[in-house]
Amino acid sequence: MSNSRSGTQLLRLATAGSVDDGKSTLVGRLLYDTKSVLADQIDAVTRASVDRGLSTPDLSLLVDGLRAEREQGITIDVAYRYFATPARSFVLADTPGHVQYTRNTVSGASTAQLVILLVDARKGVITQTRRHAAVLALLGVPKLVLAVNKIDLVENPEQVFADISEEFNSLTSSLGWATEDVTEIPVSALHGDNVAVRSTKTPYYDGPTLIEHLESVPVDAEPHRVGLRFPVQYVIRPRTAEFPDYRGYAGQVAAGTVSPGDEVVVLPSGVRTTIERIDTADGELGSAHAGRSVTLILTDDVDVSRGDTIASPQDAPEALGDFDATVCWLAEKPLRPGARLLLKHGTRTTQAIVGSLVERFDEQNLTSEPSPESLELNDIGRISVRVAEPIVADDYRVNRHTGSFLLIDPNGGNTLAAGLVGDALSAVELGTPTPV
């Protein structure tokens, strides 16, 4: 995936971690070291730091103003930061660390190709670390960086870093990550050690700095190759004198590639047709790849509506009326069998009934509790779902974009759960729960 303006590759990443682990300082350090903040912002931070009696600029102030507002529910859930180096451009989803904001970690990491998970070197792998790692594993995040922060504040940092790395590697291995997809880096976000500049204070570490790793880590926008997936967002019918018969289907390519002349199938109806051309505001395209928003013109006058999916007939996804799914429950009110909710998948929203609660995942002990009575706030579990109108979906492990959905409160419209089609828990090595 490339940045069309600069020709550099784009990496989507997110941060995660517990409260007070230095996440704000690390994000501020990344922005500062990549010269992605204005001079007057640095001056303001320097003045504020002096007023607080600090000898060096507190880089967390570059992001904490927005964070404080966000965590009070005043503005937005996830703040997006943009920065670049000569090698790569970055979009960073900065998420809160409080346990009650786990749902925001789900939101921020859902499209990430890499997540930086912070731990405080003085505390090591804690409950929230394990919770975040489990959520990231279920979301299918391809690459993970463990930033062992505040490494300058511990005695015997070499041993501390080795112990934390060993414990974390054991955890991520059980969660399904390959060793080469997880990298541990000792850092001091406050002083900049091993963030952009290699530190002389960590002679025991001979790996890349954080930015060097972000610049060089191999990423793939579509790790699992599937054919065309195009959820129809809007049907364009101008009915003007200039365009009396124009009928276009607008949306974003969720997976695969589409070109004029391609045979496609419209789902859930199953009608086959051919792509006549691809329109954009800048003119026609010879092809469109995943992530591109376009309007498709079909050669035949077929019945296509918002919520339908135009797909490759060779590996078309199924239209599902009943299916199992893995969900992260995000609401204070528990989920119980028989709940009647709304399910939003792509551009389609339909009524849904939760059947059975198959199992609840204990992310701390990596065990599974069969047939729980309910799922509470931040619980992860597998459930069965029946929808009023079929959804055209892939298994989440095959395609993250077409395998994800939301469960919504039909009364207030609040998001209740993030859902993954299929059994995402199957990638995790689950043990047997300890009898109470």
GROMACS .gro file of N, CA and C in nm, residues 175-327:
model
  459
  175LEU      N    1  -0.105  -1.706   2.229
  175LEU     CA    2  -0.213  -1.632   2.162
  175LEU      C    3  -0.206  -1.646   2.010
  176GLY      N    4  -0.108  -1.720   1.959
  176GLY     CA    5  -0.106  -1.750   1.817
  176GLY      C    6  -0.009  -1.671   1.732
  177TRP      N    7   0.070  -1.582   1.791
  177TRP     CA    8   0.167  -1.506   1.712
  177TRP      C    9   0.293  -1.590   1.687
  178ALA      N   10   0.348  -1.578   1.567
  178ALA     CA   11   0.478  -1.637   1.538
  178ALA      C   12   0.587  -1.550   1.601
  179THR      N   13   0.700  -1.611   1.635
  179THR     CA   14   0.809  -1.539   1.701
  179THR      C   15   0.855  -1.420   1.618
  180GLU      N   16   0.862  -1.435   1.486
  180GLU     CA   17   0.913  -1.328   1.401
  180GLU      C   18   0.818  -1.210   1.390
  181ASP      N   19   0.695  -1.224   1.438
  181ASP     CA   20   0.597  -1.116   1.429
  181ASP      C   21   0.591  -1.032   1.556
  182VAL      N   22   0.673  -1.067   1.656
  182VAL     CA   23   0.675  -0.995   1.784
  182VAL      C   24   0.816  -0.945   1.810
  183THR      N   25   0.829  -0.816   1.842
  183THR     CA   26   0.960  -0.755   1.868
  183THR      C   27   0.956  -0.681   2.001
  184GLU      N   28   1.058  -0.701   2.084
  184GLU     CA   29   1.069  -0.631   2.212
  184GLU      C   30   1.182  -0.529   2.204
  185ILE      N   31   1.155  -0.407   2.251
  185ILE     CA   32   1.254  -0.300   2.248
  185ILE      C   33   1.255  -0.227   2.383
  186PRO      N   34   1.372  -0.216   2.449
  186PRO     CA   35   1.380  -0.137   2.572
  186PRO      C   36   1.391   0.011   2.538
  187VAL      N   37   1.304   0.093   2.596
  187VAL     CA   38   1.305   0.235   2.562
  187VAL      C   39   1.289   0.321   2.687
  188SER      N   40   1.330   0.445   2.672
  188SER     CA   41   1.294   0.551   2.766
  188SER      C   42   1.232   0.662   2.683
  189ALA      N   43   1.100   0.668   2.684
  189ALA     CA   44   1.031   0.769   2.604
  189ALA      C   45   1.067   0.909   2.652
  190LEU      N   46   1.089   0.924   2.782
  190LEU     CA   47   1.121   1.055   2.838
  190LEU      C   48   1.252   1.108   2.783
  191HIS      N   49   1.354   1.023   2.777
  191HIS     CA   50   1.487   1.066   2.732
  191HIS      C   51   1.515   1.032   2.585
  192GLY      N   52   1.426   0.957   2.523
  192GLY     CA   53   1.444   0.924   2.381
  192GLY      C   54   1.530   0.804   2.354
  193ASP      N   55   1.566   0.728   2.457
  193ASP     CA   56   1.652   0.611   2.438
  193ASP      C   57   1.582   0.506   2.351
  194ASN      N   58   1.647   0.471   2.241
  194ASN     CA   59   1.601   0.366   2.149
  194ASN      C   60   1.465   0.395   2.085
  195VAL      N   61   1.425   0.523   2.083
  195VAL     CA   62   1.304   0.560   2.010
  195VAL      C   63   1.344   0.597   1.867
  196ALA      N   64   1.416   0.709   1.853
  196ALA     CA   65   1.470   0.744   1.722
  196ALA      C   66   1.621   0.725   1.719
  197VAL      N   67   1.683   0.735   1.837
  197VAL     CA   68   1.829   0.729   1.846
  197VAL      C   69   1.869   0.609   1.931
  198ARG      N   70   1.965   0.532   1.882
  198ARG     CA   71   2.013   0.416   1.957
  198ARG      C   72   2.082   0.464   2.085
  199SER      N   73   2.049   0.401   2.196
  199SER     CA   74   2.099   0.445   2.326
  199SER      C   75   2.230   0.375   2.362
  200THR      N   76   2.321   0.451   2.420
  200THR     CA   77   2.445   0.393   2.472
  200THR      C   78   2.424   0.333   2.611
  201LYS      N   79   2.301   0.356   2.667
  201LYS     CA   80   2.272   0.308   2.802
  201LYS      C   81   2.216   0.166   2.802
  202THR      N   82   2.197   0.107   2.682
  202THR     CA   83   2.143  -0.029   2.673
  202THR      C   84   2.237  -0.117   2.591
  203PRO      N   85   2.360  -0.138   2.638
  203PRO     CA   86   2.456  -0.217   2.560
  203PRO      C   87   2.413  -0.362   2.540
  204TYR      N   88   2.323  -0.410   2.623
  204TYR     CA   89   2.274  -0.548   2.613
  204TYR      C   90   2.176  -0.565   2.497
  205TYR      N   91   2.131  -0.456   2.438
  205TYR     CA   92   2.032  -0.463   2.330
  205TYR      C   93   2.098  -0.422   2.199
  206ASP      N   94   2.093  -0.511   2.098
  206ASP     CA   95   2.157  -0.481   1.971
  206ASP      C   96   2.057  -0.476   1.855
  207GLY      N   97   1.929  -0.464   1.888
  207GLY     CA   98   1.826  -0.458   1.784
  207GLY      C   99   1.803  -0.316   1.735
  208PRO      N  100   1.700  -0.296   1.653
  208PRO     CA  101   1.672  -0.164   1.595
  208PRO      C  102   1.608  -0.070   1.697
  209THR      N  103   1.618   0.059   1.670
  209THR     CA  104   1.538   0.154   1.745
  209THR      C  105   1.392   0.135   1.706
  210LEU      N  106   1.302   0.197   1.782
  210LEU     CA  107   1.160   0.183   1.751
  210LEU      C  108   1.129   0.235   1.611
  211ILE      N  109   1.181   0.353   1.578
  211ILE     CA  110   1.152   0.410   1.447
  211ILE      C  111   1.216   0.328   1.336
  212GLU      N  112   1.337   0.277   1.358
  212GLU     CA  113   1.400   0.190   1.258
  212GLU      C  114   1.314   0.067   1.231
  213HIS      N  115   1.257   0.012   1.336
  213HIS     CA  116   1.172  -0.106   1.320
  213HIS      C  117   1.044  -0.070   1.245
  214LEU      N  118   0.984   0.044   1.281
  214LEU     CA  119   0.861   0.086   1.213
  214LEU      C  120   0.886   0.114   1.065
  215GLU      N  121   1.005   0.162   1.034
  215GLU     CA  122   1.039   0.191   0.894
  215GLU      C  123   1.062   0.064   0.812
  216SER      N  124   1.107  -0.042   0.877
  216SER     CA  125   1.154  -0.158   0.801
  216SER      C  126   1.066  -0.281   0.814
  217VAL      N  127   0.973  -0.285   0.912
  217VAL     CA  128   0.894  -0.405   0.933
  217VAL      C  129   0.810  -0.433   0.809
  218PRO      N  130   0.812  -0.557   0.759
  218PRO     CA  131   0.731  -0.588   0.640
  218PRO      C  132   0.583  -0.589   0.675
  219VAL      N  133   0.504  -0.522   0.593
  219VAL     CA  134   0.359  -0.517   0.615
  219VAL      C  135   0.288  -0.551   0.485
  220ASP      N  136   0.169  -0.601   0.501
  220ASP     CA  137   0.087  -0.636   0.386
  220ASP      C  138  -0.053  -0.586   0.414
  221ALA      N  139  -0.105  -0.501   0.325
  221ALA     CA  140  -0.239  -0.447   0.346
  221ALA      C  141  -0.343  -0.558   0.348
  222GLU      N  142  -0.319  -0.667   0.275
  222GLU     CA  143  -0.411  -0.780   0.271
  222GLU      C  144  -0.333  -0.910   0.292
  223PRO      N  145  -0.308  -0.945   0.418
  223PRO     CA  146  -0.228  -1.066   0.444
  223PRO      C  147  -0.294  -1.193   0.392
  224HIS      N  148  -0.427  -1.195   0.388
  224HIS     CA  149  -0.498  -1.310   0.333
  224HIS      C  150  -0.565  -1.266   0.203
  225ARG      N  151  -0.518  -1.319   0.093
  225ARG     CA  152  -0.567  -1.277  -0.038
  225ARG      C  153  -0.704  -1.337  -0.068
  226VAL      N  154  -0.800  -1.252  -0.095
  226VAL     CA  155  -0.931  -1.296  -0.140
  226VAL      C  156  -0.970  -1.212  -0.261
  227GLY      N  157  -1.073  -1.256  -0.331
  227GLY     CA  158  -1.119  -1.182  -0.447
  227GLY      C  159  -1.194  -1.057  -0.408
  228LEU      N  160  -1.258  -0.996  -0.506
  228LEU     CA  161  -1.325  -0.868  -0.485
  228LEU      C  162  -1.433  -0.877  -0.378
  229ARG      N  163  -1.434  -0.777  -0.290
  229ARG     CA  164  -1.540  -0.756  -0.193
  229ARG      C  165  -1.576  -0.607  -0.199
  230PHE      N  166  -1.696  -0.575  -0.246
  230PHE     CA  167  -1.737  -0.436  -0.263
  230PHE      C  168  -1.877  -0.416  -0.205
  231PRO      N  169  -1.886  -0.378  -0.075
  231PRO     CA  170  -2.017  -0.347  -0.016
  231PRO      C  171  -2.073  -0.219  -0.077
  232VAL      N  172  -2.195  -0.224  -0.124
  232VAL     CA  173  -2.257  -0.107  -0.190
  232VAL      C  174  -2.306  -0.009  -0.084
  233GLN      N  175  -2.248   0.111  -0.088
  233GLN     CA  176  -2.283   0.216   0.007
  233GLN      C  177  -2.403   0.299  -0.041
  234TYR      N  178  -2.407   0.322  -0.172
  234TYR     CA  179  -2.509   0.414  -0.223
  234TYR      C  180  -2.534   0.385  -0.371
  235VAL      N  181  -2.660   0.390  -0.411
  235VAL     CA  182  -2.697   0.375  -0.552
  235VAL      C  183  -2.716   0.514  -0.612
  236ILE      N  184  -2.637   0.546  -0.715
  236ILE     CA  185  -2.639   0.680  -0.776
  236ILE      C  186  -2.730   0.678  -0.899
  237ARG      N  187  -2.841   0.752  -0.892
  237ARG     CA  188  -2.935   0.765  -1.003
  237ARG      C  189  -2.966   0.913  -1.022
  238PRO      N  190  -2.887   0.990  -1.099
  238PRO     CA  191  -2.910   1.134  -1.112
  238PRO      C  192  -3.044   1.169  -1.176
  239ARG      N  193  -3.083   1.092  -1.280
  239ARG     CA  194  -3.207   1.118  -1.355
  239ARG      C  195  -3.213   1.262  -1.404
  240THR      N  196  -3.101   1.310  -1.458
  240THR     CA  197  -3.094   1.445  -1.513
  240THR      C  198  -3.092   1.436  -1.666
  241ALA      N  199  -3.106   1.553  -1.729
  241ALA     CA  200  -3.102   1.556  -1.876
  241ALA      C  201  -2.967   1.508  -1.927
  242GLU      N  202  -2.860   1.539  -1.852
  242GLU     CA  203  -2.726   1.498  -1.893
  242GLU      C  204  -2.702   1.350  -1.868
  243PHE      N  205  -2.759   1.298  -1.756
  243PHE     CA  206  -2.740   1.156  -1.720
  243PHE      C  207  -2.876   1.090  -1.695
  244PRO      N  208  -2.955   1.073  -1.798
  244PRO     CA  209  -3.092   1.021  -1.777
  244PRO      C  210  -3.095   0.875  -1.733
  245ASP      N  211  -3.000   0.796  -1.778
  245ASP     CA  212  -3.004   0.652  -1.750
  245ASP      C  213  -2.888   0.604  -1.664
  246TYR      N  214  -2.815   0.699  -1.604
  246TYR     CA  215  -2.696   0.661  -1.526
  246TYR      C  216  -2.739   0.583  -1.402
  247ARG      N  217  -2.673   0.469  -1.378
  247ARG     CA  218  -2.695   0.392  -1.256
  247ARG      C  219  -2.558   0.340  -1.210
  248GLY      N  220  -2.509   0.397  -1.101
  248GLY     CA  221  -2.379   0.357  -1.048
  248GLY      C  222  -2.390   0.311  -0.904
  249TYR      N  223  -2.296   0.229  -0.864
  249TYR     CA  224  -2.297   0.174  -0.728
  249TYR      C  225  -2.170   0.218  -0.657
  250ALA      N  226  -2.188   0.308  -0.560
  250ALA     CA  227  -2.075   0.371  -0.492
  250ALA      C  228  -2.040   0.295  -0.365
  251GLY      N  229  -1.911   0.292  -0.335
  251GLY     CA  230  -1.864   0.227  -0.212
  251GLY      C  231  -1.713   0.222  -0.210
  252GLN      N  232  -1.660   0.148  -0.115
  252GLN     CA  233  -1.515   0.131  -0.103
  252GLN      C  234  -1.479  -0.015  -0.123
  253VAL      N  235  -1.376  -0.039  -0.201
  253VAL     CA  236  -1.329  -0.176  -0.222
  253VAL      C  237  -1.274  -0.227  -0.089
  254ALA      N  238  -1.341  -0.329  -0.033
  254ALA     CA  239  -1.301  -0.381   0.097
  254ALA      C  240  -1.190  -0.485   0.085
  255ALA      N  241  -1.181  -0.550  -0.030
  255ALA     CA  242  -1.076  -0.650  -0.051
  255ALA      C  243  -1.065  -0.678  -0.200
  256GLY      N  244  -0.947  -0.723  -0.241
  256GLY     CA  245  -0.928  -0.762  -0.380
  256GLY      C  246  -0.911  -0.644  -0.474
  257THR      N  247  -0.929  -0.671  -0.602
  257THR     CA  248  -0.912  -0.573  -0.709
  257THR      C  249  -1.027  -0.587  -0.807
  258VAL      N  250  -1.067  -0.476  -0.867
  258VAL     CA  251  -1.173  -0.480  -0.967
  258VAL      C  252  -1.128  -0.403  -1.090
  259SER      N  253  -1.161  -0.455  -1.208
  259SER     CA  254  -1.126  -0.392  -1.336
  259SER      C  255  -1.243  -0.406  -1.432
  260PRO      N  256  -1.256  -0.315  -1.530
  260PRO     CA  257  -1.358  -0.330  -1.634
  260PRO      C  258  -1.342  -0.465  -1.705
  261GLY      N  259  -1.454  -0.529  -1.732
  261GLY     CA  260  -1.453  -0.660  -1.796
  261GLY      C  261  -1.457  -0.775  -1.699
  262ASP      N  262  -1.436  -0.751  -1.570
  262ASP     CA  263  -1.439  -0.858  -1.470
  262ASP      C  264  -1.582  -0.910  -1.452
  263GLU      N  265  -1.595  -1.042  -1.444
  263GLU     CA  266  -1.724  -1.100  -1.408
  263GLU      C  267  -1.740  -1.090  -1.257
  264VAL      N  268  -1.860  -1.053  -1.212
  264VAL     CA  269  -1.886  -1.038  -1.068
  264VAL      C  270  -2.021  -1.101  -1.036
  265VAL      N  271  -2.043  -1.124  -0.909
  265VAL     CA  272  -2.171  -1.174  -0.861
  265VAL      C  273  -2.225  -1.076  -0.758
  266VAL      N  274  -2.355  -1.048  -0.765
  266VAL     CA  275  -2.420  -0.959  -0.670
  266VAL      C  276  -2.483  -1.045  -0.560
  267LEU      N  277  -2.446  -1.018  -0.437
  267LEU     CA  278  -2.494  -1.097  -0.324
  267LEU      C  279  -2.578  -1.011  -0.230
  268PRO      N  280  -2.686  -1.066  -0.172
  268PRO     CA  281  -2.713  -1.210  -0.162
  268PRO      C  282  -2.796  -1.270  -0.276
  269SER      N  283  -2.833  -1.191  -0.378
  269SER     CA  284  -2.922  -1.244  -0.482
  269SER      C  285  -2.856  -1.353  -0.566
  270GLY      N  286  -2.723  -1.344  -0.586
  270GLY     CA  287  -2.652  -1.444  -0.667
  270GLY      C  288  -2.651  -1.415  -0.815
  271VAL      N  289  -2.703  -1.299  -0.858
  271VAL     CA  290  -2.707  -1.262  -0.999
  271VAL      C  291  -2.566  -1.229  -1.047
  272ARG      N  292  -2.529  -1.280  -1.164
  272ARG     CA  293  -2.397  -1.253  -1.220
  272ARG      C  294  -2.406  -1.148  -1.329
  273THR      N  295  -2.301  -1.066  -1.339
  273THR     CA  296  -2.293  -0.964  -1.442
  273THR      C  297  -2.145  -0.930  -1.462
  274THR      N  298  -2.119  -0.820  -1.534
  274THR     CA  299  -1.981  -0.781  -1.566
  274THR      C  300  -1.961  -0.633  -1.535
  275ILE      N  301  -1.840  -0.597  -1.493
  275ILE     CA  302  -1.806  -0.456  -1.469
  275ILE      C  303  -1.788  -0.387  -1.605
  276GLU      N  304  -1.866  -0.281  -1.629
  276GLU     CA  305  -1.852  -0.205  -1.754
  276GLU      C  306  -1.741  -0.101  -1.741
  277ARG      N  307  -1.743  -0.025  -1.630
  277ARG     CA  308  -1.636   0.073  -1.608
  277ARG      C  309  -1.633   0.110  -1.461
  278ILE      N  310  -1.528   0.184  -1.423
  278ILE     CA  311  -1.508   0.230  -1.286
  278ILE      C  312  -1.499   0.382  -1.288
  279ASP      N  313  -1.592   0.449  -1.224
  279ASP     CA  314  -1.596   0.596  -1.222
  279ASP      C  315  -1.542   0.650  -1.090
  280THR      N  316  -1.477   0.767  -1.099
  280THR     CA  317  -1.440   0.844  -0.981
  280THR      C  318  -1.464   0.991  -1.013
  281ALA      N  319  -1.448   1.076  -0.913
  281ALA     CA  320  -1.464   1.220  -0.935
  281ALA      C  321  -1.357   1.273  -1.030
  282ASP      N  322  -1.245   1.202  -1.043
  282ASP     CA  323  -1.136   1.245  -1.130
  282ASP      C  324  -1.136   1.174  -1.265
  283GLY      N  325  -1.241   1.098  -1.293
  283GLY     CA  326  -1.248   1.028  -1.421
  283GLY      C  327  -1.248   0.877  -1.403
  284GLU      N  328  -1.241   0.805  -1.514
  284GLU     CA  329  -1.247   0.659  -1.511
  284GLU      C  330  -1.112   0.599  -1.468
  285LEU      N  331  -1.121   0.479  -1.408
  285LEU     CA  332  -1.001   0.407  -1.367
  285LEU      C  333  -0.989   0.275  -1.444
  286GLY      N  334  -0.865   0.232  -1.463
  286GLY     CA  335  -0.842   0.102  -1.527
  286GLY      C  336  -0.855  -0.012  -1.429
  287SER      N  337  -0.843   0.018  -1.298
  287SER     CA  338  -0.861  -0.082  -1.193
  287SER      C  339  -0.869  -0.010  -1.059
  288ALA      N  340  -0.921  -0.077  -0.958
  288ALA     CA  341  -0.929  -0.021  -0.823
  288ALA      C  342  -0.895  -0.130  -0.724
  289HIS      N  343  -0.812  -0.095  -0.626
  289HIS     CA  344  -0.765  -0.191  -0.527
  289HIS      C  345  -0.831  -0.164  -0.393
  290ALA      N  346  -0.807  -0.253  -0.297
  290ALA     CA  347  -0.863  -0.241  -0.163
  290ALA      C  348  -0.832  -0.104  -0.103
  291GLY      N  349  -0.933  -0.042  -0.044
  291GLY     CA  350  -0.918   0.090   0.016
  291GLY      C  351  -0.961   0.204  -0.074
  292ARG      N  352  -0.981   0.179  -0.203
  292ARG     CA  353  -1.018   0.285  -0.297
  292ARG      C  354  -1.170   0.300  -0.303
  293SER      N  355  -1.217   0.423  -0.292
  293SER     CA  356  -1.360   0.453  -0.303
  293SER      C  357  -1.393   0.487  -0.448
  294VAL      N  358  -1.487   0.413  -0.506
  294VAL     CA  359  -1.518   0.427  -0.648
  294VAL      C  360  -1.667   0.405  -0.670
  295THR      N  361  -1.709   0.426  -0.795
  295THR     CA  362  -1.844   0.393  -0.838
  295THR      C  363  -1.834   0.290  -0.950
  296LEU      N  364  -1.900   0.178  -0.933
  296LEU     CA  365  -1.898   0.072  -1.033
  296LEU      C  366  -2.020   0.081  -1.123
  297ILE      N  367  -1.996   0.068  -1.253
  297ILE     CA  368  -2.103   0.063  -1.352
  297ILE      C  369  -2.108  -0.079  -1.407
  298LEU      N  370  -2.226  -0.141  -1.406
  298LEU     CA  371  -2.242  -0.278  -1.451
  298LEU      C  372  -2.298  -0.282  -1.593
  299THR      N  373  -2.265  -0.387  -1.665
  299THR     CA  374  -2.311  -0.398  -1.804
  299THR      C  375  -2.460  -0.431  -1.811
  300ASP      N  376  -2.514  -0.498  -1.709
  300ASP     CA  377  -2.655  -0.538  -1.711
  300ASP      C  378  -2.734  -0.456  -1.611
  301ASP      N  379  -2.862  -0.438  -1.640
  301ASP     CA  380  -2.952  -0.365  -1.551
  301ASP      C  381  -3.006  -0.462  -1.447
  302VAL      N  382  -2.928  -0.483  -1.342
  302VAL     CA  383  -2.967  -0.578  -1.238
  302VAL      C  384  -3.009  -0.504  -1.113
  303ASP      N  385  -3.079  -0.573  -1.025
  303ASP     CA  386  -3.129  -0.512  -0.902
  303ASP      C  387  -3.021  -0.516  -0.795
  304VAL      N  388  -2.963  -0.400  -0.765
  304VAL     CA  389  -2.861  -0.388  -0.663
  304VAL      C  390  -2.902  -0.276  -0.567
  305SER      N  391  -2.894  -0.301  -0.437
  305SER     CA  392  -2.935  -0.202  -0.337
  305SER      C  393  -2.823  -0.178  -0.237
  306ARG      N  394  -2.837  -0.069  -0.161
  306ARG     CA  395  -2.744  -0.044  -0.051
  306ARG      C  396  -2.746  -0.165   0.043
  307GLY      N  397  -2.627  -0.208   0.086
  307GLY     CA  398  -2.616  -0.324   0.172
  307GLY      C  399  -2.582  -0.451   0.098
  308ASP      N  400  -2.602  -0.452  -0.035
  308ASP     CA  401  -2.560  -0.567  -0.114
  308ASP      C  402  -2.408  -0.566  -0.129
  309THR      N  403  -2.353  -0.678  -0.173
  309THR     CA  404  -2.209  -0.689  -0.195
  309THR      C  405  -2.183  -0.738  -0.336
  310ILE      N  406  -2.094  -0.667  -0.407
  310ILE     CA  407  -2.048  -0.711  -0.539
  310ILE      C  408  -1.915  -0.782  -0.517
  311ALA      N  409  -1.907  -0.908  -0.562
  311ALA     CA  410  -1.791  -0.990  -0.527
  311ALA      C  411  -1.742  -1.070  -0.646
  312SER      N  412  -1.622  -1.122  -0.629
  312SER     CA  413  -1.564  -1.214  -0.726
  312SER      C  414  -1.639  -1.347  -0.718
  313PRO      N  415  -1.687  -1.403  -0.830
  313PRO     CA  416  -1.762  -1.529  -0.825
  313PRO      C  417  -1.674  -1.649  -0.792
  314GLN      N  418  -1.543  -1.638  -0.813
  314GLN     CA  419  -1.454  -1.752  -0.790
  314GLN      C  420  -1.445  -1.790  -0.642
  315ASP      N  421  -1.450  -1.693  -0.553
  315ASP     CA  422  -1.441  -1.723  -0.410
  315ASP      C  423  -1.540  -1.637  -0.332
  316ALA      N  424  -1.662  -1.628  -0.384
  316ALA     CA  425  -1.762  -1.541  -0.324
  316ALA      C  426  -1.790  -1.581  -0.179
  317PRO      N  427  -1.806  -1.482  -0.091
  317PRO     CA  428  -1.838  -1.513   0.048
  317PRO      C  429  -1.981  -1.565   0.060
  318GLU      N  430  -2.009  -1.629   0.171
  318GLU     CA  431  -2.142  -1.685   0.194
  318GLU      C  432  -2.238  -1.578   0.245
  319ALA      N  433  -2.366  -1.599   0.215
  319ALA     CA  434  -2.472  -1.520   0.277
  319ALA      C  435  -2.515  -1.595   0.403
  320LEU      N  436  -2.493  -1.537   0.518
  320LEU     CA  437  -2.512  -1.606   0.645
  320LEU      C  438  -2.639  -1.558   0.715
  321GLY      N  439  -2.723  -1.652   0.752
  321GLY     CA  440  -2.842  -1.620   0.831
  321GLY      C  441  -2.821  -1.658   0.977
  322ASP      N  442  -2.752  -1.770   1.000
  322ASP     CA  443  -2.715  -1.815   1.134
  322ASP      C  444  -2.565  -1.840   1.134
  323PHE      N  445  -2.495  -1.792   1.235
  323PHE     CA  446  -2.351  -1.812   1.239
  323PHE      C  447  -2.299  -1.795   1.380
  324ASP      N  448  -2.181  -1.851   1.405
  324ASP     CA  449  -2.109  -1.829   1.530
  324ASP      C  450  -2.017  -1.709   1.513
  325ALA      N  451  -1.994  -1.639   1.621
  325ALA     CA  452  -1.906  -1.521   1.616
  325ALA      C  453  -1.836  -1.505   1.750
  326THR      N  454  -1.720  -1.440   1.746
  326THR     CA  455  -1.648  -1.402   1.866
  326THR      C  456  -1.674  -1.254   1.890
  327VAL      N  457  -1.713  -1.217   2.011
  327VAL     CA  458  -1.745  -1.077   2.039
  327VAL      C  459  -1.667  -1.028   2.160
   0.00000   0.00000   0.00000
